Amino acid sequence: AIAAAAIGGASLMGGKGSIFGTILGAIVLGAMRNGLTLLNVQAFYQLLATGIIIILAMLVDRLARGKG
């Protein structure tokens, strides 16, 4: 849930987020995990990919807010 909110645009440092963005983030995460499963990617690498996407979403959020 936290990953979906972060990818959907909610700031993890507090602030604004939207239900639409969170739903979009959940869809992106679900599609990514489903695609990686269909490609027979190991569970460890699926978690690694999710973590990398969360870190990228946080970096984009910081740069967009002018704090980076």
PDB file of C-alpha atoms in Angstrom:
ATOM      1  CA  ALA A   1       0.000   0.000   0.000  1.00  0.00           C
ATOM      2  CA  ILE A   2       2.817   2.401   0.817  1.00  0.00           C
ATOM      3  CA  ALA A   3       4.581   1.555  -2.416  1.00  0.00           C
ATOM      4  CA  ALA A   4       1.399   2.178  -4.418  1.00  0.00           C
ATOM      5  CA  ALA A   5       0.905   5.550  -2.722  1.00  0.00           C
ATOM      6  CA  ALA A   6       4.528   6.547  -3.322  1.00  0.00           C
ATOM      7  CA  ILE A   7       4.394   5.579  -6.981  1.00  0.00           C
ATOM      8  CA  GLY A   8       1.017   7.285  -7.311  1.00  0.00           C
ATOM      9  CA  GLY A   9       2.517  10.625  -6.349  1.00  0.00           C
ATOM     10  CA  ALA A  10       1.917  10.930  -2.606  1.00  0.00           C
ATOM     11  CA  SER A  11       4.877  12.385  -0.753  1.00  0.00           C
ATOM     12  CA  LEU A  12       6.310  10.131   1.934  1.00  0.00           C
ATOM     13  CA  MET A  13       7.352  13.237   3.859  1.00  0.00           C
ATOM     14  CA  GLY A  14       3.759  14.389   4.229  1.00  0.00           C
ATOM     15  CA  GLY A  15       1.679  16.521   1.975  1.00  0.00           C
ATOM     16  CA  LYS A  16      -0.784  15.893  -0.769  1.00  0.00           C
ATOM     17  CA  GLY A  17      -1.740  12.722  -2.532  1.00  0.00           C
ATOM     18  CA  SER A  18      -4.783  11.591  -4.460  1.00  0.00           C
ATOM     19  CA  ILE A  19      -6.902   8.482  -4.564  1.00  0.00           C
ATOM     20  CA  PHE A  20      -6.549   8.371  -8.346  1.00  0.00           C
ATOM     21  CA  GLY A  21      -2.756   8.443  -8.084  1.00  0.00           C
ATOM     22  CA  THR A  22      -2.723   5.696  -5.473  1.00  0.00           C
ATOM     23  CA  ILE A  23      -4.971   3.489  -7.612  1.00  0.00           C
ATOM     24  CA  LEU A  24      -2.744   4.173 -10.610  1.00  0.00           C
ATOM     25  CA  GLY A  25       0.310   3.258  -8.536  1.00  0.00           C
ATOM     26  CA  ALA A  26      -1.323  -0.006  -7.449  1.00  0.00           C
ATOM     27  CA  ILE A  27      -2.137  -0.854 -11.061  1.00  0.00           C
ATOM     28  CA  VAL A  28       1.450  -0.143 -12.132  1.00  0.00           C
ATOM     29  CA  LEU A  29       2.865  -2.302  -9.334  1.00  0.00           C
ATOM     30  CA  GLY A  30       0.429  -5.121 -10.055  1.00  0.00           C
ATOM     31  CA  ALA A  31       1.159  -5.062 -13.772  1.00  0.00           C
ATOM     32  CA  MET A  32       4.893  -5.009 -13.156  1.00  0.00           C
ATOM     33  CA  ARG A  33       4.748  -7.914 -10.711  1.00  0.00           C
ATOM     34  CA  ASN A  34       2.480  -9.892 -13.056  1.00  0.00           C
ATOM     35  CA  GLY A  35       4.797  -9.282 -15.995  1.00  0.00           C
ATOM     36  CA  LEU A  36       7.862 -10.301 -14.019  1.00  0.00           C
ATOM     37  CA  THR A  37       6.080 -13.471 -12.874  1.00  0.00           C
ATOM     38  CA  LEU A  38       5.169 -14.338 -16.455  1.00  0.00           C
ATOM     39  CA  LEU A  39       8.813 -13.867 -17.421  1.00  0.00           C
ATOM     40  CA  ASN A  40       9.806 -16.336 -14.656  1.00  0.00           C
ATOM     41  CA  VAL A  41      11.793 -13.739 -12.720  1.00  0.00           C
ATOM     42  CA  GLN A  42      12.726 -14.871  -9.213  1.00  0.00           C
ATOM     43  CA  ALA A  43      10.847 -13.351  -6.262  1.00  0.00           C
ATOM     44  CA  PHE A  44      14.001 -11.657  -4.945  1.00  0.00           C
ATOM     45  CA  TYR A  45      14.461  -9.726  -8.178  1.00  0.00           C
ATOM     46  CA  GLN A  46      10.769  -8.785  -8.213  1.00  0.00           C
ATOM     47  CA  LEU A  47      11.171  -7.220  -4.764  1.00  0.00           C
ATOM     48  CA  LEU A  48      14.364  -5.535  -5.909  1.00  0.00           C
ATOM     49  CA  ALA A  49      12.564  -4.030  -8.922  1.00  0.00           C
ATOM     50  CA  THR A  50       9.755  -2.783  -6.662  1.00  0.00           C
ATOM     51  CA  GLY A  51      12.289  -1.162  -4.325  1.00  0.00           C
ATOM     52  CA  ILE A  52      14.096   0.535  -7.185  1.00  0.00           C
ATOM     53  CA  ILE A  53      10.820   1.940  -8.501  1.00  0.00           C
ATOM     54  CA  ILE A  54       9.941   3.290  -5.037  1.00  0.00           C
ATOM     55  CA  ILE A  55      13.344   4.969  -4.752  1.00  0.00           C
ATOM     56  CA  LEU A  56      12.935   6.508  -8.215  1.00  0.00           C
ATOM     57  CA  ALA A  57       9.456   7.763  -7.286  1.00  0.00           C
ATOM     58  CA  MET A  58      10.867   9.392  -4.147  1.00  0.00           C
ATOM     59  CA  LEU A  59      13.677  11.050  -6.117  1.00  0.00           C
ATOM     60  CA  VAL A  60      11.232  12.397  -8.693  1.00  0.00           C
ATOM     61  CA  ASP A  61       9.030  13.708  -5.853  1.00  0.00           C
ATOM     62  CA  ARG A  62      11.963  15.508  -4.226  1.00  0.00           C
ATOM     63  CA  LEU A  63      13.087  17.049  -7.508  1.00  0.00           C
ATOM     64  CA  ALA A  64       9.552  18.110  -8.411  1.00  0.00           C
ATOM     65  CA  ARG A  65       9.105  19.837  -5.057  1.00  0.00           C
ATOM     66  CA  GLY A  66      12.412  21.664  -5.369  1.00  0.00           C
ATOM     67  CA  LYS A  67      14.093  20.068  -2.368  1.00  0.00           C
ATOM     68  CA  GLY A  68      16.808  18.191  -4.234  1.00  0.00           C
TER      69      GLY A  68
END
